[in-house]
Amino acid sequence: MPPDNLNSKVNVSDCLSKIELLDRELYEYFYSVIIINSVLKRKHISFQGNKDRSYYRLYKYKEAFSADLVEYLFQQYPVLEGKILDPFAGSGTALFACSSLGYDADGIELLPVGQKIIEANLIAREGNKNRILSRLEYWLVQQPWNREGKCQELNTLRITHGAYPQTTQNKIGRYIYDIQNEDIETKELLLFALLSILESISYTRKDGQYLRWDYRADRNQSANTFNKGKILSFDEAIDRQINQIREDLIHHDRPQDLFSLLQGDLNKGQINLLKGSCLDILPELKSEHYSGIMTSPPYCNRYDYTRTYALEHAVLGVNEIELVRLRQAMLTCTVENKFKDLITFNQSWKTAINICNQMPLLQQIFNDLDHQKQTKQLNNPGIVRMVKGYFYEMACTIQECYRVLQRNGKMFMVNDNVRYAGISISVDLILSKIAEELGFTIKNIMVLPQGKGNSSQQMGRHGRQPLRKCIYVWEK
Ligand SMILES: C[S@@+](CC[C@H](N)C(=O)[O-])C[C@H]1O[C@@H](n2cnc3c(N)ncnc32)[C@H](O)[C@@H]1O
């Protein structure tokens, strides 16, 4: 349970300098392992790095890292043979990249959208290729969604109501109805194709914290002038997507580069998807079972995946109650996340919680944020609970990761630093210190050459200081 450090007499500028001092101390403590890595570019830690790679490019999961990054890290920091874990698997980049390198891989993912992407990719790689290709050919040529026929009524959520032009909505309904008649593998791939185009055919755009609506949508939004640009027709978007899946199925055996040629698909590892929250699943995994962990948790940046992936979740049949349940089950990273009583998940997490309770920099940050909340300087009071929840939950996750890793096992984590109300939060240093206290050796904190600011509002008020985007390399 986070201690309540509120000191109502605290002076903000004192506090800032205390934070700066403690932050500098920790920076100096880790100075010898912090490296600026000029080989890595921003595209390596985003889905952009996957855009030329077959299969990976089929779903632009905005929060993904690239397969190139996984390959690069495993080359730089050799990982013993065995099994890899990603407790925040997302679209499964780590799982598929590690499998191609010959490792078995387990991935935990909470959200149905990520689970569906992983399952579809497994089918694309391992399914009955000839049958799937001939069915996709049929769908491309016949366009059954343009024929008269029954429509599946579209499940909508409050935040997705009116998301598509009427013609598009009808075609989606026809498409969903007709794919039910396909064999299970083709059906899953056609559903995946639909999920991958929903944003492009809708009036919305994913915008981190929420879905942003185009002014053309038929909603009560007279002041809205946002124009998302071209809204694709259903035919154009689905045709392009099914074609791309077809191409990748046909050409997948062609190696992308020398590295994959050498590693090849010859000794591909098994992939296993575990559905649910890693806070529930991690404690059930065997100790010392994995030779490596490659992951990127949600960042502490208020991004609400349950809102930005609402179109996809609506199509997948998620209802309002389930959506709220998913939001609360996520690792705390939005202002709406409620406090999770971590001890009820696992008694042994007292260790991680105590480490957080005793970390001066972390407590000073909480203290200052609490003060800013009391004096109404935070633009959202929920930020305090979010930042506290984030670090306590991450500490427990790291404790579990340490337990399930074998001796000498490596853990790689991609994460960004953040800033709230002028307070820079060195997520890299804090999580690395927690990891160290839990037993890890901090091999490197790799910093990408260019940081980014936070919101333009923050930059205006507090001056621009680049926020580090990092990859942490820890060893058990
Ligand atoms: C930064 S993304 C990971 C992206 C992934 N590396 C990729 O390449 O696609 C973080 C993921 O963690 C998932 N997540 C959030 N809270 C979770 C939880 N408690 N348990 C499991 N997964 C969770 C989110 O749904 C999201 O897909």
Coordinates of C-alpha atoms and ligand atoms in Angstrom, one line a residue:
M1 CA 0.0 0.0 0.0
P2 CA 1.5 3.3 -1.0
P3 CA 2.3 5.4 2.1
D4 CA 0.7 8.8 2.4
N5 CA 3.5 11.2 2.3
L6 CA 1.5 14.4 2.0
N7 CA 3.1 17.2 3.8
S8 CA 0.8 20.2 3.3
K9 CA 3.6 22.7 4.1
V10 CA 5.8 21.5 1.4
N11 CA 7.2 24.1 -0.9
V12 CA 7.1 23.1 -4.6
S13 CA 10.5 24.7 -5.6
D14 CA 12.1 23.0 -2.6
C15 CA 10.6 19.8 -3.6
L16 CA 11.7 20.1 -7.2
S17 CA 15.2 20.7 -6.2
K18 CA 15.1 17.7 -3.8
I19 CA 13.8 15.6 -6.7
E20 CA 16.5 17.0 -8.9
L21 CA 19.1 16.2 -6.3
L22 CA 17.9 12.7 -5.7
D23 CA 17.5 12.1 -9.5
R24 CA 21.1 13.3 -10.1
E25 CA 22.4 11.0 -7.4
L26 CA 20.7 8.1 -9.0
Y27 CA 21.9 9.1 -12.4
E28 CA 25.4 9.2 -11.1
Y29 CA 25.0 5.9 -9.4
F30 CA 24.1 4.3 -12.7
Y31 CA 26.4 6.5 -14.8
S32 CA 28.8 3.8 -15.8
V33 CA 26.0 1.6 -17.3
I34 CA 24.1 4.4 -19.1
I35 CA 25.0 4.4 -22.8
I36 CA 23.7 6.5 -25.7
N37 CA 23.1 4.0 -28.5
S38 CA 23.5 5.8 -31.8
V39 CA 22.7 2.6 -33.7
L40 CA 19.2 2.5 -32.5
K41 CA 16.6 4.8 -34.0
R42 CA 13.1 5.7 -32.8
K43 CA 11.7 3.4 -35.5
H44 CA 13.3 0.4 -33.7
I45 CA 11.2 0.9 -30.7
S46 CA 8.0 1.6 -32.6
F47 CA 5.8 -0.3 -35.1
Q48 CA 7.4 1.8 -37.9
G49 CA 10.4 -0.5 -37.8
N50 CA 8.1 -3.5 -38.8
K51 CA 6.7 -1.8 -41.9
D52 CA 8.8 -3.7 -44.4
R53 CA 8.7 -7.1 -42.7
S54 CA 6.2 -9.6 -43.8
Y55 CA 3.6 -10.7 -41.2
Y56 CA 4.8 -8.0 -38.7
R57 CA 3.6 -5.3 -41.0
L58 CA 0.0 -6.7 -41.2
Y59 CA -1.2 -5.0 -38.0
K60 CA 0.1 -1.5 -37.2
Y61 CA -0.1 -2.0 -33.4
K62 CA 0.9 1.6 -32.4
E63 CA 2.6 0.5 -29.2
A64 CA 4.7 -2.3 -30.7
F65 CA 8.5 -2.4 -30.9
S66 CA 10.2 -3.8 -34.0
A67 CA 11.4 -7.4 -34.7
D68 CA 14.7 -5.7 -35.7
L69 CA 15.1 -4.5 -32.1
V70 CA 14.6 -8.0 -30.7
E71 CA 17.2 -9.4 -33.1
Y72 CA 19.6 -6.6 -32.3
L73 CA 19.4 -7.1 -28.6
F74 CA 19.8 -10.8 -28.7
Q75 CA 22.9 -10.4 -30.9
Q76 CA 24.4 -7.8 -28.5
Y77 CA 23.5 -9.6 -25.3
P78 CA 23.5 -13.3 -26.0
V79 CA 20.7 -15.2 -24.3
L80 CA 21.1 -18.8 -23.3
E81 CA 19.0 -21.4 -25.2
G82 CA 15.6 -22.0 -23.8
K83 CA 12.3 -20.1 -23.4
I84 CA 11.5 -16.4 -23.5
L85 CA 8.7 -14.6 -21.8
D86 CA 6.9 -11.4 -22.7
P87 CA 4.5 -10.5 -19.9
F88 CA 3.1 -7.6 -21.9
A89 CA 3.0 -9.3 -25.3
G90 CA 0.8 -6.8 -27.3
S91 CA 0.8 -7.9 -30.9
G92 CA 3.4 -10.5 -30.2
T93 CA 6.5 -9.0 -31.8
A94 CA 8.9 -10.5 -29.2
L95 CA 7.2 -13.9 -29.4
F96 CA 7.5 -14.1 -33.2
A97 CA 11.0 -12.6 -33.4
C98 CA 12.3 -14.9 -30.6
S99 CA 10.6 -17.9 -32.2
S100 CA 12.4 -17.2 -35.5
L101 CA 15.7 -17.1 -33.5
G102 CA 14.9 -20.6 -32.3
Y103 CA 13.6 -19.8 -28.8
D104 CA 10.3 -21.1 -27.4
A105 CA 8.2 -18.1 -26.3
D106 CA 5.4 -17.5 -23.8
G107 CA 3.4 -14.3 -24.0
I108 CA 0.9 -12.9 -21.6
E109 CA -1.6 -10.4 -23.0
L110 CA -4.7 -9.0 -21.4
L111 CA -6.5 -7.3 -24.3
P112 CA -8.6 -9.3 -26.7
V113 CA -7.3 -7.2 -29.6
G114 CA -3.6 -8.2 -28.9
Q115 CA -4.7 -11.8 -28.4
K116 CA -6.5 -11.9 -31.7
I117 CA -3.5 -10.4 -33.5
I118 CA -1.2 -13.1 -32.0
E119 CA -3.6 -15.9 -32.8
A120 CA -4.0 -14.7 -36.4
N121 CA -0.3 -14.5 -36.9
L122 CA 0.1 -18.0 -35.6
I123 CA -2.4 -19.2 -38.1
A124 CA -0.7 -17.2 -40.9
R125 CA 2.6 -18.9 -40.1
E126 CA 1.4 -22.4 -39.3
G127 CA -2.0 -22.9 -40.8
N128 CA -3.0 -24.8 -43.9
K129 CA -1.6 -22.3 -46.4
N130 CA -3.0 -23.7 -49.6
R131 CA -6.5 -23.8 -48.3
I132 CA -6.3 -20.4 -46.7
L133 CA -4.8 -18.9 -49.9
S134 CA -7.6 -20.3 -52.1
R135 CA -10.3 -19.0 -49.7
L136 CA -8.7 -15.5 -49.6
E137 CA -8.6 -15.6 -53.4
Y138 CA -12.3 -16.3 -53.4
W139 CA -13.0 -13.3 -51.0
L140 CA -10.9 -11.0 -53.2
V141 CA -12.6 -11.9 -56.4
Q142 CA -16.2 -12.5 -55.2
Q143 CA -16.4 -9.7 -52.6
P144 CA -19.3 -11.5 -50.9
W145 CA -19.9 -8.4 -48.7
N146 CA -21.2 -6.6 -51.8
R147 CA -23.8 -9.3 -52.4
E148 CA -27.3 -9.2 -51.0
G149 CA -27.5 -11.2 -47.8
K150 CA -27.8 -11.3 -44.1
C151 CA -26.0 -8.7 -41.9
Q152 CA -24.5 -9.3 -38.5
E153 CA -25.7 -6.5 -36.2
L154 CA -22.7 -4.6 -35.1
N155 CA -21.9 -4.5 -31.4
T156 CA -21.3 -0.9 -30.4
L157 CA -19.9 0.7 -27.3
R158 CA -20.9 4.2 -26.1
I159 CA -17.6 5.5 -27.3
T160 CA -17.8 3.8 -30.8
H161 CA -21.4 4.7 -31.6
G162 CA -21.6 6.3 -35.1
A163 CA -17.9 5.5 -35.9
Y164 CA -18.5 4.5 -39.6
P165 CA -20.4 5.9 -42.6
Q166 CA -23.6 4.0 -43.0
T167 CA -22.5 2.1 -46.2
T168 CA -19.3 1.0 -44.5
Q169 CA -21.3 -0.1 -41.4
N170 CA -23.6 -2.3 -43.6
K171 CA -20.6 -3.8 -45.4
I172 CA -18.9 -4.7 -42.0
G173 CA -22.2 -6.4 -41.0
R174 CA -22.3 -8.4 -44.2
Y175 CA -18.7 -9.3 -43.9
I176 CA -18.9 -10.5 -40.3
Y177 CA -22.0 -12.5 -41.2
D178 CA -20.4 -14.2 -44.1
I179 CA -17.0 -15.1 -42.6
Q180 CA -18.9 -17.4 -40.1
N181 CA -19.2 -19.9 -43.0
E182 CA -15.5 -20.2 -43.5
D183 CA -13.2 -22.8 -41.9
I184 CA -11.8 -21.7 -38.6
E185 CA -8.4 -20.6 -39.9
T186 CA -9.7 -18.5 -42.8
K187 CA -12.3 -17.0 -40.5
E188 CA -9.7 -15.9 -38.0
L189 CA -7.6 -14.4 -40.7
L190 CA -10.5 -12.6 -42.3
L191 CA -11.5 -11.3 -38.9
F192 CA -7.9 -10.1 -38.4
A193 CA -8.1 -8.3 -41.8
L194 CA -11.2 -6.5 -40.6
L195 CA -9.6 -5.5 -37.3
S196 CA -6.6 -4.1 -39.1
I197 CA -8.7 -1.7 -41.2
L198 CA -11.3 -0.5 -38.7
E199 CA -9.5 2.8 -37.9
S200 CA -8.9 3.6 -41.6
I201 CA -12.6 3.2 -42.5
S202 CA -13.9 5.1 -39.4
Y203 CA -14.4 8.7 -38.4
T204 CA -11.9 8.1 -35.6
R205 CA -8.1 8.2 -35.0
K206 CA -6.2 6.6 -32.2
D207 CA -4.8 9.4 -30.2
G208 CA -3.0 7.8 -27.2
Q209 CA -5.4 8.7 -24.4
Y210 CA -8.7 8.4 -26.4
L211 CA -10.3 8.1 -29.8
R212 CA -10.3 11.4 -31.6
W213 CA -13.4 12.1 -33.8
D214 CA -13.4 13.6 -37.2
Y215 CA -15.8 16.6 -37.7
R216 CA -17.6 14.6 -40.4
A217 CA -19.0 12.1 -37.9
D218 CA -22.7 12.4 -37.2
R219 CA -22.3 13.2 -33.5
N220 CA -23.1 16.2 -31.5
Q221 CA -19.8 18.0 -31.9
S222 CA -20.4 21.5 -33.5
A223 CA -17.1 22.9 -32.3
N224 CA -15.0 20.1 -33.7
T225 CA -12.8 20.9 -36.7
F226 CA -10.6 17.9 -36.7
N227 CA -10.1 16.4 -40.1
K228 CA -8.4 13.0 -40.1
G229 CA -7.8 13.1 -43.9
K230 CA -9.0 10.4 -46.2
I231 CA -11.5 7.9 -44.8
L232 CA -11.0 4.7 -46.9
S233 CA -14.0 2.9 -48.4
F234 CA -14.6 -0.6 -47.0
D235 CA -13.8 -2.2 -50.4
E236 CA -10.5 -0.3 -50.9
A237 CA -9.3 -1.0 -47.4
I238 CA -10.3 -4.7 -47.1
D239 CA -9.1 -5.5 -50.6
R240 CA -5.7 -4.0 -49.8
Q241 CA -5.4 -5.8 -46.5
I242 CA -6.5 -9.3 -47.8
N243 CA -4.0 -8.8 -50.6
Q244 CA -1.2 -8.0 -48.2
I245 CA -2.0 -11.1 -46.1
R246 CA -2.0 -13.2 -49.3
E247 CA 1.4 -11.8 -50.3
D248 CA 2.9 -12.5 -47.0
L249 CA 1.5 -16.0 -47.0
I250 CA 3.1 -16.6 -50.4
H251 CA 6.4 -15.0 -49.8
H252 CA 6.9 -15.7 -46.1
D253 CA 9.7 -18.2 -46.6
R254 CA 11.8 -15.6 -48.4
P255 CA 14.3 -14.4 -45.8
Q256 CA 14.3 -10.6 -45.2
D257 CA 18.0 -10.2 -44.6
L258 CA 21.2 -12.1 -44.0
F259 CA 20.5 -12.4 -40.3
S260 CA 17.2 -14.2 -40.8
L261 CA 18.8 -16.2 -43.6
L262 CA 21.4 -17.5 -41.1
Q263 CA 18.9 -18.0 -38.3
G264 CA 16.2 -19.0 -40.7
D265 CA 12.9 -20.6 -39.9
L266 CA 14.7 -23.9 -39.6
N267 CA 14.7 -24.1 -35.9
K268 CA 11.6 -22.0 -35.0
G269 CA 10.5 -22.1 -31.4
Q270 CA 7.0 -22.8 -30.1
I271 CA 4.8 -19.9 -29.2
N272 CA 2.3 -20.1 -26.3
L273 CA -0.2 -17.3 -25.6
L274 CA -1.5 -16.9 -22.0
K275 CA -4.6 -14.8 -21.9
G276 CA -5.2 -12.5 -19.0
S277 CA -3.4 -10.1 -16.7
C278 CA 0.2 -10.7 -16.0
L279 CA -0.5 -9.7 -12.4
D280 CA -2.7 -12.9 -12.1
I281 CA -0.6 -15.1 -14.4
L282 CA 3.0 -14.4 -13.4
P283 CA 2.7 -15.8 -9.9
E284 CA 1.5 -19.1 -11.4
L285 CA 4.6 -19.5 -13.6
K286 CA 7.4 -21.9 -12.6
S287 CA 10.5 -20.4 -11.0
E288 CA 13.7 -20.2 -13.0
H289 CA 11.8 -21.4 -16.1
Y290 CA 12.9 -18.7 -18.7
S291 CA 16.3 -17.9 -20.2
G292 CA 15.2 -14.4 -21.2
I293 CA 12.4 -11.8 -20.9
M294 CA 11.8 -9.3 -23.7
T295 CA 9.1 -6.8 -23.0
S296 CA 7.6 -3.3 -23.1
P297 CA 5.0 -2.6 -20.5
P298 CA 2.5 0.3 -21.0
Y299 CA 4.3 3.5 -20.3
C300 CA 3.3 5.7 -17.4
N301 CA 1.8 8.2 -19.9
R302 CA -2.0 8.0 -19.5
Y303 CA -2.5 6.1 -22.7
D304 CA -5.7 4.2 -22.5
Y305 CA -5.6 1.2 -24.7
T306 CA -9.2 0.3 -23.8
R307 CA -10.3 3.6 -25.4
T308 CA -8.0 3.6 -28.4
Y309 CA -8.8 0.0 -29.3
A310 CA -12.6 0.4 -28.7
L311 CA -13.5 -0.1 -32.3
E312 CA -11.7 -3.4 -32.4
H313 CA -13.1 -4.5 -29.1
A314 CA -16.6 -3.6 -30.1
V315 CA -16.2 -5.9 -33.2
L316 CA -14.8 -8.6 -30.9
G317 CA -18.1 -8.4 -28.9
V318 CA -16.7 -6.7 -25.8
N319 CA -19.5 -5.0 -23.8
E320 CA -19.4 -1.9 -21.6
I321 CA -19.0 -3.9 -18.4
E322 CA -16.2 -6.0 -19.8
L323 CA -14.5 -2.9 -21.2
V324 CA -14.4 -1.3 -17.7
R325 CA -13.1 -4.6 -16.2
L326 CA -10.3 -4.7 -18.8
R327 CA -9.4 -1.0 -18.1
Q328 CA -9.1 -1.8 -14.4
A329 CA -7.2 -5.0 -14.9
M330 CA -4.5 -3.2 -17.0
L331 CA -1.3 -2.3 -15.5
T332 CA -2.1 1.1 -14.1
C333 CA -1.3 3.7 -16.7
T334 CA -4.4 5.9 -16.9
V335 CA -6.0 8.4 -14.5
E336 CA -9.0 6.1 -14.2
N337 CA -7.2 3.1 -12.9
K338 CA -8.3 2.4 -9.3
F339 CA -5.9 1.3 -6.6
K340 CA -5.1 -2.4 -6.8
D341 CA -4.5 -4.2 -3.5
L342 CA -1.3 -6.0 -4.6
I343 CA -0.9 -8.0 -1.5
T344 CA -4.2 -9.8 -2.3
F345 CA -2.6 -10.9 -5.6
N346 CA 0.4 -12.2 -3.9
Q347 CA 1.6 -12.0 -0.3
S348 CA 5.3 -12.2 -1.4
W349 CA 5.0 -8.9 -3.2
K350 CA 5.6 -7.2 0.2
T351 CA 9.3 -7.3 -0.8
A352 CA 8.7 -5.2 -3.9
I353 CA 6.3 -2.9 -2.1
N354 CA 8.8 -2.3 0.7
I355 CA 11.5 -1.4 -1.8
C356 CA 9.3 1.3 -3.3
N357 CA 8.3 2.5 0.1
Q358 CA 12.0 3.0 1.0
M359 CA 13.2 4.6 -2.2
P360 CA 13.8 8.3 -1.5
L361 CA 13.4 9.6 -5.1
L362 CA 10.2 7.7 -5.7
Q363 CA 8.7 8.9 -2.4
Q364 CA 9.8 12.5 -3.1
I365 CA 8.0 12.3 -6.4
F366 CA 4.8 11.0 -4.8
N367 CA 5.1 13.7 -2.1
D368 CA 5.4 16.5 -4.6
L369 CA 2.6 15.2 -6.8
D370 CA 0.4 14.9 -3.8
H371 CA 1.2 18.5 -2.9
Q372 CA 0.4 19.6 -6.4
K373 CA -2.9 17.8 -6.3
Q374 CA -3.8 19.5 -3.0
T375 CA -3.0 22.9 -4.4
K376 CA -4.8 22.1 -7.6
Q377 CA -1.8 22.5 -9.8
L378 CA -2.3 19.1 -11.5
N379 CA -4.5 19.2 -14.6
N380 CA -6.0 15.9 -13.4
P381 CA -5.9 14.8 -9.8
G382 CA -5.9 11.1 -10.9
I383 CA -2.3 11.5 -12.0
V384 CA -1.0 10.9 -8.4
R385 CA -2.8 7.6 -8.1
M386 CA -1.7 6.6 -11.6
V387 CA 2.0 7.3 -10.9
K388 CA 1.9 5.5 -7.6
G389 CA 0.0 2.5 -9.0
Y390 CA 2.4 2.3 -11.9
F391 CA 5.5 2.0 -9.9
Y392 CA 4.1 -0.4 -7.3
E393 CA 2.6 -2.7 -9.9
M394 CA 5.8 -2.5 -12.0
A395 CA 7.9 -3.4 -8.9
C396 CA 5.7 -6.5 -8.3
T397 CA 6.0 -7.4 -12.0
I398 CA 9.8 -7.1 -11.9
Q399 CA 9.9 -9.2 -8.7
E400 CA 8.0 -12.0 -10.6
C401 CA 10.2 -11.6 -13.6
Y402 CA 13.3 -12.1 -11.5
R403 CA 11.7 -15.2 -9.9
V404 CA 10.8 -16.9 -13.2
L405 CA 14.2 -16.2 -14.8
Q406 CA 17.1 -18.7 -14.7
R407 CA 20.4 -17.7 -13.3
N408 CA 22.3 -15.5 -15.9
G409 CA 18.9 -14.9 -17.6
K410 CA 18.5 -11.5 -19.3
M411 CA 15.7 -9.1 -19.1
F412 CA 15.2 -6.4 -21.7
M413 CA 12.6 -3.7 -21.2
V414 CA 11.6 -0.8 -23.5
N415 CA 10.1 2.2 -21.7
D416 CA 9.9 6.0 -21.8
N417 CA 10.5 8.6 -19.1
V418 CA 7.6 10.9 -18.4
R419 CA 6.9 14.4 -16.9
Y420 CA 4.0 15.7 -15.0
A421 CA 3.5 19.3 -13.9
G422 CA 7.1 20.0 -14.4
I423 CA 8.3 17.0 -12.5
S424 CA 10.5 14.8 -14.7
I425 CA 10.1 11.2 -13.6
S426 CA 13.2 9.0 -14.5
V427 CA 11.3 5.8 -15.0
D428 CA 14.6 4.2 -16.3
L429 CA 16.6 5.0 -13.2
I430 CA 13.8 4.2 -10.7
L431 CA 12.8 0.8 -12.3
S432 CA 16.5 -0.1 -12.6
K433 CA 17.0 0.6 -9.0
I434 CA 14.0 -1.4 -8.0
A435 CA 15.3 -4.3 -10.2
E436 CA 18.7 -4.0 -8.6
E437 CA 17.2 -4.2 -5.1
L438 CA 15.3 -7.3 -6.2
G439 CA 18.6 -9.0 -7.2
F440 CA 19.2 -8.0 -10.9
T441 CA 22.5 -6.7 -12.1
I442 CA 22.0 -3.6 -14.2
K443 CA 24.1 -4.3 -17.4
N444 CA 23.0 -1.2 -19.3
I445 CA 20.5 1.5 -19.6
M446 CA 20.5 2.2 -23.3
V447 CA 19.3 5.6 -24.2
L448 CA 18.1 6.5 -27.7
P449 CA 19.9 9.5 -29.1
Q450 CA 16.8 11.8 -29.3
G451 CA 14.5 12.2 -26.5
K452 CA 11.1 13.7 -26.9
G453 CA 9.2 16.3 -24.8
N454 CA 5.8 15.7 -23.2
S455 CA 2.7 17.6 -24.3
S456 CA 3.1 21.0 -25.9
Q457 CA 1.4 22.5 -22.9
Q458 CA 4.0 21.0 -20.6
M459 CA 6.9 22.3 -22.8
G460 CA 5.4 25.8 -22.7
R461 CA 5.2 25.9 -19.0
H462 CA 8.2 24.0 -17.9
G463 CA 10.7 24.4 -20.8
R464 CA 11.7 21.6 -23.0
Q465 CA 13.9 19.0 -21.6
P466 CA 14.2 15.8 -23.6
L467 CA 12.7 12.8 -21.9
R468 CA 14.8 9.7 -22.3
K469 CA 13.5 6.8 -24.3
C470 CA 15.4 3.7 -23.1
I471 CA 16.0 0.0 -23.3
Y472 CA 17.0 -1.5 -20.0
V473 CA 19.3 -4.6 -19.9
W474 CA 19.2 -6.5 -16.6
E475 CA 20.7 -9.8 -15.7
K476 CA 19.8 -12.3 -13.0
Ligands
LIG1 C1 3.7 -1.4 -25.0 S1 2.5 -2.6 -25.4 C2 3.5 -4.0 -25.8 C3 3.6 -4.1 -27.3 C4 4.5 -5.2 -27.8 N1 5.8 -5.2 -27.4 C5 4.4 -5.4 -29.3 O1 5.5 -5.3 -29.9 O2 3.3 -5.5 -29.8 C6 2.0 -3.1 -23.8 C7 0.9 -4.2 -23.8 O3 0.7 -4.6 -22.4 C8 -0.7 -5.0 -22.3 N2 -1.1 -5.0 -20.9 C9 -1.4 -3.9 -20.1 N3 -1.7 -4.4 -18.9 C10 -1.5 -5.7 -18.9 C11 -1.6 -6.7 -17.9 N4 -2.0 -6.4 -16.6 N5 -1.3 -7.9 -18.2 C12 -1.0 -8.3 -19.5 N6 -0.9 -7.4 -20.5 C13 -1.1 -6.1 -20.2 C14 -1.4 -4.0 -23.2 O4 -2.6 -4.5 -23.6 C15 -0.4 -3.8 -24.3 O5 -0.7 -4.7 -25.4

